[in-house]
CSV table of C-alpha atoms in Angstrom, one decimal:
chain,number,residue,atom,x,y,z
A,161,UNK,CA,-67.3,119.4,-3.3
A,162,UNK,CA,-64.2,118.1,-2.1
A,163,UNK,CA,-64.5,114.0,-1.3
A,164,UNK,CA,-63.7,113.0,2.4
A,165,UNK,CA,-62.7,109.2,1.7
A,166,UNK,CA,-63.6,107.3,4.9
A,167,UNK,CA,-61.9,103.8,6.0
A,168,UNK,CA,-64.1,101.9,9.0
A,169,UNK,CA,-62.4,99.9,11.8
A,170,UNK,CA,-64.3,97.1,12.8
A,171,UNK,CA,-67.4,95.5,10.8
A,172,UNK,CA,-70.2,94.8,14.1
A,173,UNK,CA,-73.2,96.7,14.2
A,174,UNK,CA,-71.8,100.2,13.9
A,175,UNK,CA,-69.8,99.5,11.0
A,176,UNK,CA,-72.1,97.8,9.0
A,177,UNK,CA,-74.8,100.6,10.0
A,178,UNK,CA,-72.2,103.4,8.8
A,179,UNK,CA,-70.6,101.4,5.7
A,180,UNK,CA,-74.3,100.5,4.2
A,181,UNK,CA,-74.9,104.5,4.5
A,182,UNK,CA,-71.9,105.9,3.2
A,183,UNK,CA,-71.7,103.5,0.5
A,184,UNK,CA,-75.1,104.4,-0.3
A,185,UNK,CA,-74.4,107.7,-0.8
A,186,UNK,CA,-76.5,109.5,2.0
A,187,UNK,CA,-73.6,111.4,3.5
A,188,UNK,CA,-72.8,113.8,0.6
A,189,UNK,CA,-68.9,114.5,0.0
A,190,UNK,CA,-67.9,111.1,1.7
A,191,UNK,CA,-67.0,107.5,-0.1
A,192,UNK,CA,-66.2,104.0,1.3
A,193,UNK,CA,-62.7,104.1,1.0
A,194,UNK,CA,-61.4,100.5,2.8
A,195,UNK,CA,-62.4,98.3,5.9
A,196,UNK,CA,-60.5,96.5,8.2
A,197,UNK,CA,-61.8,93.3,9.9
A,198,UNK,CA,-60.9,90.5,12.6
A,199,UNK,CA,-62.2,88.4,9.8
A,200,UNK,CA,-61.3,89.3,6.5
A,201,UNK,CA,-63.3,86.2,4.9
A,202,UNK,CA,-66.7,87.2,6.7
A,203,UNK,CA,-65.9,90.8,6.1
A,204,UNK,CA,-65.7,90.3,2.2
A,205,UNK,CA,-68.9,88.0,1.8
A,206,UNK,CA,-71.1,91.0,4.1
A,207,UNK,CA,-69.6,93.2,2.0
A,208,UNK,CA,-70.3,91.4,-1.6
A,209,UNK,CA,-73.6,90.2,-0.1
A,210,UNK,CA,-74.5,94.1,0.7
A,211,UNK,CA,-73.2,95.2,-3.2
A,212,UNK,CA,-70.9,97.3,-1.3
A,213,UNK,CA,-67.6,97.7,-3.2
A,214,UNK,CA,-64.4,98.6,-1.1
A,215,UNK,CA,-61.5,96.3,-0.4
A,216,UNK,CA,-60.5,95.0,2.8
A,217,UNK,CA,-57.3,95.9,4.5
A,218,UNK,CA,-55.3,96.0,7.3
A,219,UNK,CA,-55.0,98.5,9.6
A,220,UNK,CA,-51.1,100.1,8.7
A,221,UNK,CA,-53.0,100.6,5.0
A,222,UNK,CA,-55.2,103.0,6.0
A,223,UNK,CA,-53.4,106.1,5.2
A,224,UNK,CA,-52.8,104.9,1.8
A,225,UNK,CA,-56.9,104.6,1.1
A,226,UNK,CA,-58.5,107.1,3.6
A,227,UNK,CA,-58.3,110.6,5.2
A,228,UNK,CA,-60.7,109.5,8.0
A,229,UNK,CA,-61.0,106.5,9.7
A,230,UNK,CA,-63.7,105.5,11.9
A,231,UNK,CA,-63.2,103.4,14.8
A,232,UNK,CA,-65.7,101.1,15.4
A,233,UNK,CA,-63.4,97.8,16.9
A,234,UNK,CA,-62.7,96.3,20.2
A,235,UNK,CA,-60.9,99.3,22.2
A,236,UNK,CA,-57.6,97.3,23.0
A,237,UNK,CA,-56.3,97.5,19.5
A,238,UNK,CA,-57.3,101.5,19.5
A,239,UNK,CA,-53.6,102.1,18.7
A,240,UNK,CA,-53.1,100.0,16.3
A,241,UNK,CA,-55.8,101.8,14.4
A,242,UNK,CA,-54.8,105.6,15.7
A,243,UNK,CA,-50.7,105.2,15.0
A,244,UNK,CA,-50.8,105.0,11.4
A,245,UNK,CA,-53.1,107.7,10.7
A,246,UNK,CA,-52.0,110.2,12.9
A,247,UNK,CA,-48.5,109.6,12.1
A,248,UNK,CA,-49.5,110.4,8.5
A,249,UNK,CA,-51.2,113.5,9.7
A,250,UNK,CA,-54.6,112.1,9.4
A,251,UNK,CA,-58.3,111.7,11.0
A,252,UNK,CA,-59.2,109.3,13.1
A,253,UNK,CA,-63.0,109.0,14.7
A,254,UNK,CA,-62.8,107.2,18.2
A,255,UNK,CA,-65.3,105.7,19.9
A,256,UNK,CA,-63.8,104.0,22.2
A,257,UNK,CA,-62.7,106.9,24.2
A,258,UNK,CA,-62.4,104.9,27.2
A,259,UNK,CA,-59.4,103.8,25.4
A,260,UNK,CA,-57.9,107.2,24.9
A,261,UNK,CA,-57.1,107.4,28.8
A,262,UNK,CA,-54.4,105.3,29.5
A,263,UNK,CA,-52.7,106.3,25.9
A,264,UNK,CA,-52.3,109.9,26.0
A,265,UNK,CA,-49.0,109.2,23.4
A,266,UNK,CA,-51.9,109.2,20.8
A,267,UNK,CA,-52.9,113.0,21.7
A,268,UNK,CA,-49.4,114.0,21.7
A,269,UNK,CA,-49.1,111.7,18.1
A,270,UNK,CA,-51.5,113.9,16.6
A,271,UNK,CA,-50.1,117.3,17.8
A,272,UNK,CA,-46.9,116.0,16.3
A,273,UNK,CA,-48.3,115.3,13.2
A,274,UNK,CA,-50.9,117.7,12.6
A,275,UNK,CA,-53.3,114.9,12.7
A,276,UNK,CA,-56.8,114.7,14.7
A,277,UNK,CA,-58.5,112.7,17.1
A,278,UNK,CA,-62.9,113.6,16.8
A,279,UNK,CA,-64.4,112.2,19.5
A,280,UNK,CA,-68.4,111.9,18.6
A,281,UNK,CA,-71.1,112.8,20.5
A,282,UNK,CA,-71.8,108.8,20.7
A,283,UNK,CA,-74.8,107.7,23.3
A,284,UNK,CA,-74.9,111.3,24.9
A,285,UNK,CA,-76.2,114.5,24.7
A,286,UNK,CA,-76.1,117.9,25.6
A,287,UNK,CA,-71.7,117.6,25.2
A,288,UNK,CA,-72.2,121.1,23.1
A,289,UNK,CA,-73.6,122.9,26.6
A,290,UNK,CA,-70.8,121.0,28.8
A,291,UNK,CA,-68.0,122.4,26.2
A,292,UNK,CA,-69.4,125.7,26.6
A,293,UNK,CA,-69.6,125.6,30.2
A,294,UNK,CA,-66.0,124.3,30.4
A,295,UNK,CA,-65.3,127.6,29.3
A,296,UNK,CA,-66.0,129.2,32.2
A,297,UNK,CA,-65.8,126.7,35.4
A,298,UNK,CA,-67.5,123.6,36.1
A,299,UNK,CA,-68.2,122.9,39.7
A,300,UNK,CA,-68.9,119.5,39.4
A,301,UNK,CA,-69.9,116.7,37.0
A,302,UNK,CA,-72.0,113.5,38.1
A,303,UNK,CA,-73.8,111.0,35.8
A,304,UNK,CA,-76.2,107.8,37.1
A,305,UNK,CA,-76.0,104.8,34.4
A,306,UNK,CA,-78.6,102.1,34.5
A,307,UNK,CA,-78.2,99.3,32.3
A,308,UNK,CA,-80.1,95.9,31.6
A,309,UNK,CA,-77.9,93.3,33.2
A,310,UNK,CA,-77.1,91.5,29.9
A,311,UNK,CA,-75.8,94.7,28.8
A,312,UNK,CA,-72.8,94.7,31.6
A,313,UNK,CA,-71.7,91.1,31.1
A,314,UNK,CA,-68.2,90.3,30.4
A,315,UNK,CA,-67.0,94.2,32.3
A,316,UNK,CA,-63.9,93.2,33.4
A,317,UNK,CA,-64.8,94.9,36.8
A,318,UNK,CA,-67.8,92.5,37.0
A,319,UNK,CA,-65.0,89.6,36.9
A,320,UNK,CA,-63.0,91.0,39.0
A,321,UNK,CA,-65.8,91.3,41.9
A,322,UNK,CA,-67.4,88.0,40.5
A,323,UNK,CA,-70.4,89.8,40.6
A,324,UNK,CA,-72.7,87.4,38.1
A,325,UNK,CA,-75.7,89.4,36.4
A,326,UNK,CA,-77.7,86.3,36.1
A,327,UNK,CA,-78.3,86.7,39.6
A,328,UNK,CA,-79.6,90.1,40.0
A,329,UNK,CA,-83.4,90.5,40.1
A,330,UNK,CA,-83.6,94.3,41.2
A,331,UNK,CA,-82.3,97.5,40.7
A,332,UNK,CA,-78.3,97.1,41.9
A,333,UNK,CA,-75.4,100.0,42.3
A,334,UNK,CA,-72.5,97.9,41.0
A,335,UNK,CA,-69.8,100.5,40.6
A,336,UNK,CA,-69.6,104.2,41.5
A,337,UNK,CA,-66.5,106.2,41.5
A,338,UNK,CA,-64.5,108.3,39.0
A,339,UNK,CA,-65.0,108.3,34.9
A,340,UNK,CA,-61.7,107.0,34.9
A,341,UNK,CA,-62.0,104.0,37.0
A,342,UNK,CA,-65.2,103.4,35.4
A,343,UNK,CA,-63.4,103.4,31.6
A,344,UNK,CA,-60.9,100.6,33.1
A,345,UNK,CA,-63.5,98.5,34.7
A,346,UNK,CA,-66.4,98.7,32.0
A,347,UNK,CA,-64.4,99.4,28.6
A,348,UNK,CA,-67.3,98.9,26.5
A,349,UNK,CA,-70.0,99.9,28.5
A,350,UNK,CA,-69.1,103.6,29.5
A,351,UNK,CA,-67.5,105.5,26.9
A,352,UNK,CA,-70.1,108.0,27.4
A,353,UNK,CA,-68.7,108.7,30.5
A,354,UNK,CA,-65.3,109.6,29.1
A,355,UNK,CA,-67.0,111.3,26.4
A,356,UNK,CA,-68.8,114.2,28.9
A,357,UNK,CA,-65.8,113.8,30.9
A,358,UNK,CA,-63.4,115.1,28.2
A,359,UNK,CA,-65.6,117.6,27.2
A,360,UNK,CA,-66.3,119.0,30.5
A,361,UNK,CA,-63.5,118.8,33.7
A,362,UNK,CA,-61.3,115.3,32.5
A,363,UNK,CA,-62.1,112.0,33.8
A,364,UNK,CA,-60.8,112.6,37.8
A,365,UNK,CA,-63.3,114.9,38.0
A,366,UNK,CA,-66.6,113.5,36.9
A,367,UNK,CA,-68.0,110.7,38.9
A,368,UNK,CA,-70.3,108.0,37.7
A,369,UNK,CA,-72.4,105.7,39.3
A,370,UNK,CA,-73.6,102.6,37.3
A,371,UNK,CA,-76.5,100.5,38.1
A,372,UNK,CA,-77.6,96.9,36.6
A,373,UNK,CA,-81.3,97.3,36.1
A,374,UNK,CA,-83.6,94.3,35.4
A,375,UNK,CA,-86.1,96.5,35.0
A,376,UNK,CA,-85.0,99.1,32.6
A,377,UNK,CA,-84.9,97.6,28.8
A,378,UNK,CA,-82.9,100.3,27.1
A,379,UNK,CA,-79.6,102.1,28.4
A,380,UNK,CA,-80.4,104.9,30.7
A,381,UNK,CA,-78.0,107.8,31.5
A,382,UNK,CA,-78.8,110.9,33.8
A,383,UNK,CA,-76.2,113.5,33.9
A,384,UNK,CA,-76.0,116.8,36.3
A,385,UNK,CA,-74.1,120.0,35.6
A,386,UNK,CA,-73.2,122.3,38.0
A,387,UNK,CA,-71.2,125.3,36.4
A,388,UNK,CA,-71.1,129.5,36.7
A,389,UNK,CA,-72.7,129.5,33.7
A,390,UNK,CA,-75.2,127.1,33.5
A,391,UNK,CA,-77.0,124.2,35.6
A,392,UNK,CA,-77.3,121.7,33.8
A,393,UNK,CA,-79.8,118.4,34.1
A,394,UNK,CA,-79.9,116.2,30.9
A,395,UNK,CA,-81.7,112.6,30.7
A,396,UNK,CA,-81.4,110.2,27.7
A,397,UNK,CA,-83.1,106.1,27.1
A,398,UNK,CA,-81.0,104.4,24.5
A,399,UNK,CA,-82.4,101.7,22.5
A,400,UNK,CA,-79.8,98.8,22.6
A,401,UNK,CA,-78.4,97.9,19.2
A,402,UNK,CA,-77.7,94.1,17.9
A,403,UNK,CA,-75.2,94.3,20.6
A,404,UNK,CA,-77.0,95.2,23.7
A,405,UNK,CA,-73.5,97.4,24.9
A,406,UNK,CA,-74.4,99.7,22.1
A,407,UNK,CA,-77.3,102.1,21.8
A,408,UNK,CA,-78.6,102.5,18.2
A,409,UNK,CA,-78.0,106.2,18.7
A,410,UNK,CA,-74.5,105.9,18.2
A,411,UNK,CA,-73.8,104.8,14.8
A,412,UNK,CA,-76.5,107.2,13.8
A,413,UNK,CA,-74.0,110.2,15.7
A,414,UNK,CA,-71.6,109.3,13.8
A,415,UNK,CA,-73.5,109.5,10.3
A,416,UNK,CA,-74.2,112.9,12.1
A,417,UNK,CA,-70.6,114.2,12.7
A,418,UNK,CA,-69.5,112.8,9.2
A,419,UNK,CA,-72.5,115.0,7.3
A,420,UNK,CA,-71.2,118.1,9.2
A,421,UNK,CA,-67.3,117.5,7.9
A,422,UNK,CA,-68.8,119.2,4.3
A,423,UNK,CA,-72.1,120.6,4.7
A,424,UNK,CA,-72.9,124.1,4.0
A,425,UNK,CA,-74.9,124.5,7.7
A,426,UNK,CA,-73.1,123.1,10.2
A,427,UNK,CA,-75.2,123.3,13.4
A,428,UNK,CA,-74.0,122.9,16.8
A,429,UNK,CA,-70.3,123.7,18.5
């Protein structure tokens, strides 16, 4: 079996997740090729305190270590992690698809290179029906978010508004509007969004209303379908990671999409 050597952007609570398991050895045909961190210092000693050997790079060495790089960093630096990759006709795994919006260069980097951009199924679910429906035509796309509070702080929507989520106390509709105004007001918070709206009818088209919920402890996300295919009504409860932004769920897509890059089933579109 032919070895996919994998380099991970960004060492939070989905890198560490996926760099502890494919280090490990639980994704057959995949090895820890490189990471790249804010901090190299704190980097190397999680690293050498987890027994985990790979060395710790910067982002323009990927392509020298790695076929596929996983993005797992703050999305403003997206492009600096993409670029050298793609240019070298290589893999990159992007979850911060929010970020992908305003840089469509990237796409057209990849086409030019015979690279790829894999966007994972992340926090979501059902994106397999909603590809196959985009087959055909999709009426409409809507999704409902609710979110703990603590989980929407720092959006820079929020700031903009100065709408303080200390303050709410019951079930509030802070933002509703397009997947693509959402991805520029709540970069971290709604990349699922972009997700269903990339696999479905683009981010002008899919609407999203997001709610801070005091009352909901894990991230909530309610998505309707209307197509000439299919109608489509899909429901999913996140359990928050370390970082209540992220839902446990997506790291563990991730180690998902990687097993499927080699194994003899592949299940799903």
């Amino acid at each position: 079996m032919t070895t996919t050597r994998i380099a991970i952007a960004g060492l939070g609570a989905i890198g560490k997740t996926l760099a502890k398991r494919i280090a490990g050895g639980t994704i057959p045909g995949t090895r820890l090729a490189c990471i790249a961190s804010g901090d190299v210092a704190k980097a190397r000693a999680w690293l050498d305190g987890e027994g985990i050997d790979a060395p710790v790079v910067g982002l323009e060495a990927f392509p020298d270590h790695a076929d596929l790089a996983v993005e797992c960093a703050p999305a403003a630096i997206i492009g600096e992690i993409c670029t050298p990759m793609l240019t070298a006709g290589k893999t990159v795994m992007v979850l911060s698809c929010g970020a992908l919006l305003p840089r469509p260069e990237l796409i057209e980097l990849a086409k030019a290179h015979g690279g790829q951009i894999i966007v994972p199924t992340g926090a979501l679910l059902g994106l397999d029906a909603v590809t196959a429906a985009a087959e055909g035509t999709i009426h409409s796309v809507r999704m409902t978010t609710r979110k703990p509070p603590r989980g929407l702080v720092g959006a820079p929507y929020l700031m903009e508004k100065g709408l303080d989520m200390d303050g709410i106390t019951e079930p509030t509709l802070i933002f509703s509007g397009s997947a693509r105004e959402a991805a520029r007001g709540f970069p971290a918070n709604v990349n699922v969004a972009v997700a269903l709206s990339l696999a479905g009818i683009g981010p002008d088209r899919t609407t999203i209303d997001i709610w801070a919920d005091p009352a909901v402890t894990r991230n909530c996300h309610e998505i309707e379908v209307d197509s000439d295919s299919a109608k489509l009504f899909l429901r999913i409860e996140n359990i928050p990671s370390e970082n209540p932004k992220t839902g446990r769920i997506t790291a563990l897509s991730v180690v998902a999409a990687l097993r499927k890059l080699r194994a003899p089933l592949r299940v799903g579109t």
